[in-house]
Amino acid sequence: MMVILFRSKLTDTDPDGYSRMATAMDAHARTFDGFIDAKSFKAEEGERLTVVWWRDEASLKVWANDAKHRVAQQLGRERWYEYYNLDIAEIVRVSKFD
């Protein structure tokens, strides 16, 4: 399993446009084979953290090269992100308690 940690901070430019794009990209990602889940969090100072789980590296690569996703990335850099950091890691062990 793969996990993406996407930390970002938004500019004040077009927050409604960002919200629409983020909602559309979340819905689009969920249609991909290999997508497991995504959760987003926002810190008090405005930094956001989105955590996305993928089944494997191959399914993550399909998402990374998706044309709609590429357009959203470019728009994000041009309009919405003050900064972002992307970490991609492979999960080596999972432990659960229910």
CSV table of C-alpha atoms in Angstrom, one decimal:
chain,number,residue,atom,x,y,z
A,1,MET,CA,0.0,0.0,0.0
A,2,MET,CA,1.1,3.6,-0.8
A,3,VAL,CA,0.3,6.7,1.1
A,4,ILE,CA,0.5,10.3,0.0
A,5,LEU,CA,1.0,13.1,2.5
A,6,PHE,CA,0.1,16.4,0.8
A,7,ARG,CA,0.8,19.5,3.0
A,8,SER,CA,-0.2,22.8,1.5
A,9,LYS,CA,-1.2,26.4,2.3
A,10,LEU,CA,-3.6,28.3,0.1
A,11,THR,CA,-3.4,31.8,-1.2
A,12,ASP,CA,-6.5,34.1,-0.8
A,13,THR,CA,-7.0,33.8,-4.6
A,14,ASP,CA,-10.4,32.3,-5.6
A,15,PRO,CA,-11.2,30.1,-2.6
A,16,ASP,CA,-14.5,29.0,-4.2
A,17,GLY,CA,-12.6,27.9,-7.4
A,18,TYR,CA,-10.2,25.9,-5.2
A,19,SER,CA,-13.1,24.3,-3.3
A,20,ARG,CA,-14.9,23.2,-6.5
A,21,MET,CA,-11.7,21.8,-8.0
A,22,ALA,CA,-10.8,19.9,-4.8
A,23,THR,CA,-14.2,18.4,-4.6
A,24,ALA,CA,-14.1,17.4,-8.3
A,25,MET,CA,-10.6,15.8,-7.9
A,26,ASP,CA,-11.6,13.9,-4.8
A,27,ALA,CA,-14.6,12.5,-6.6
A,28,HIS,CA,-12.5,11.7,-9.7
A,29,ALA,CA,-9.8,10.0,-7.7
A,30,ARG,CA,-12.4,7.8,-6.0
A,31,THR,CA,-13.3,6.3,-9.4
A,32,PHE,CA,-9.8,4.9,-10.0
A,33,ASP,CA,-8.9,1.3,-9.5
A,34,GLY,CA,-6.5,1.1,-6.5
A,35,PHE,CA,-7.8,4.2,-4.7
A,36,ILE,CA,-8.5,3.3,-1.1
A,37,ASP,CA,-9.3,6.5,0.9
A,38,ALA,CA,-8.5,10.1,1.4
A,39,LYS,CA,-8.8,12.4,4.5
A,40,SER,CA,-8.1,16.1,4.8
A,41,PHE,CA,-7.3,18.2,7.8
A,42,LYS,CA,-6.7,21.9,8.4
A,43,ALA,CA,-4.4,23.4,11.1
A,44,GLU,CA,-5.3,26.6,12.9
A,45,GLU,CA,-2.6,28.6,11.0
A,46,GLY,CA,-4.1,27.5,7.7
A,47,GLU,CA,-1.8,24.6,6.6
A,48,ARG,CA,-3.7,21.7,5.2
A,49,LEU,CA,-2.9,18.0,5.2
A,50,THR,CA,-4.4,15.6,2.8
A,51,VAL,CA,-3.6,11.9,3.3
A,52,VAL,CA,-4.4,9.6,0.4
A,53,TRP,CA,-4.0,5.8,0.4
A,54,TRP,CA,-3.5,3.8,-2.8
A,55,ARG,CA,-3.3,0.0,-3.2
A,56,ASP,CA,0.1,0.0,-4.9
A,57,GLU,CA,2.6,2.0,-6.8
A,58,ALA,CA,1.1,1.1,-10.2
A,59,SER,CA,-2.3,2.5,-9.4
A,60,LEU,CA,-0.8,5.6,-7.9
A,61,LYS,CA,1.2,6.1,-11.2
A,62,VAL,CA,-2.0,5.9,-13.2
A,63,TRP,CA,-3.5,8.7,-11.0
A,64,ALA,CA,-0.3,10.8,-11.2
A,65,ASN,CA,-0.5,10.7,-15.0
A,66,ASP,CA,-4.2,11.3,-15.3
A,67,ALA,CA,-4.9,14.3,-17.6
A,68,LYS,CA,-7.6,15.9,-15.4
A,69,HIS,CA,-5.3,15.6,-12.4
A,70,ARG,CA,-2.4,17.2,-14.3
A,71,VAL,CA,-4.7,20.2,-15.2
A,72,ALA,CA,-5.7,20.5,-11.6
A,73,GLN,CA,-2.0,20.4,-10.5
A,74,GLN,CA,-1.1,23.2,-12.9
A,75,LEU,CA,-4.0,25.4,-11.8
A,76,GLY,CA,-3.1,24.8,-8.2
A,77,ARG,CA,0.4,26.0,-8.8
A,78,GLU,CA,-0.8,29.0,-10.8
A,79,ARG,CA,-3.8,30.1,-8.6
A,80,TRP,CA,-4.3,28.5,-5.3
A,81,TYR,CA,-1.1,27.2,-3.5
A,82,GLU,CA,1.2,29.5,-1.5
A,83,TYR,CA,3.3,26.3,-1.1
A,84,TYR,CA,2.9,22.5,-1.0
A,85,ASN,CA,5.0,19.6,0.0
A,86,LEU,CA,4.3,16.1,-1.3
A,87,ASP,CA,5.6,13.0,0.5
A,88,ILE,CA,5.0,9.5,-1.0
A,89,ALA,CA,5.7,6.5,1.2
A,90,GLU,CA,5.1,2.7,1.1
A,91,ILE,CA,3.3,1.2,4.0
A,92,VAL,CA,5.3,-1.6,5.4
A,93,ARG,CA,3.0,-2.6,8.2
A,94,VAL,CA,-0.6,-2.0,9.3
A,95,SER,CA,-1.9,-2.5,12.8
A,96,LYS,CA,-5.6,-2.0,13.7
A,97,PHE,CA,-7.8,-2.1,16.8
A,98,ASP,CA,-11.5,-2.1,16.4
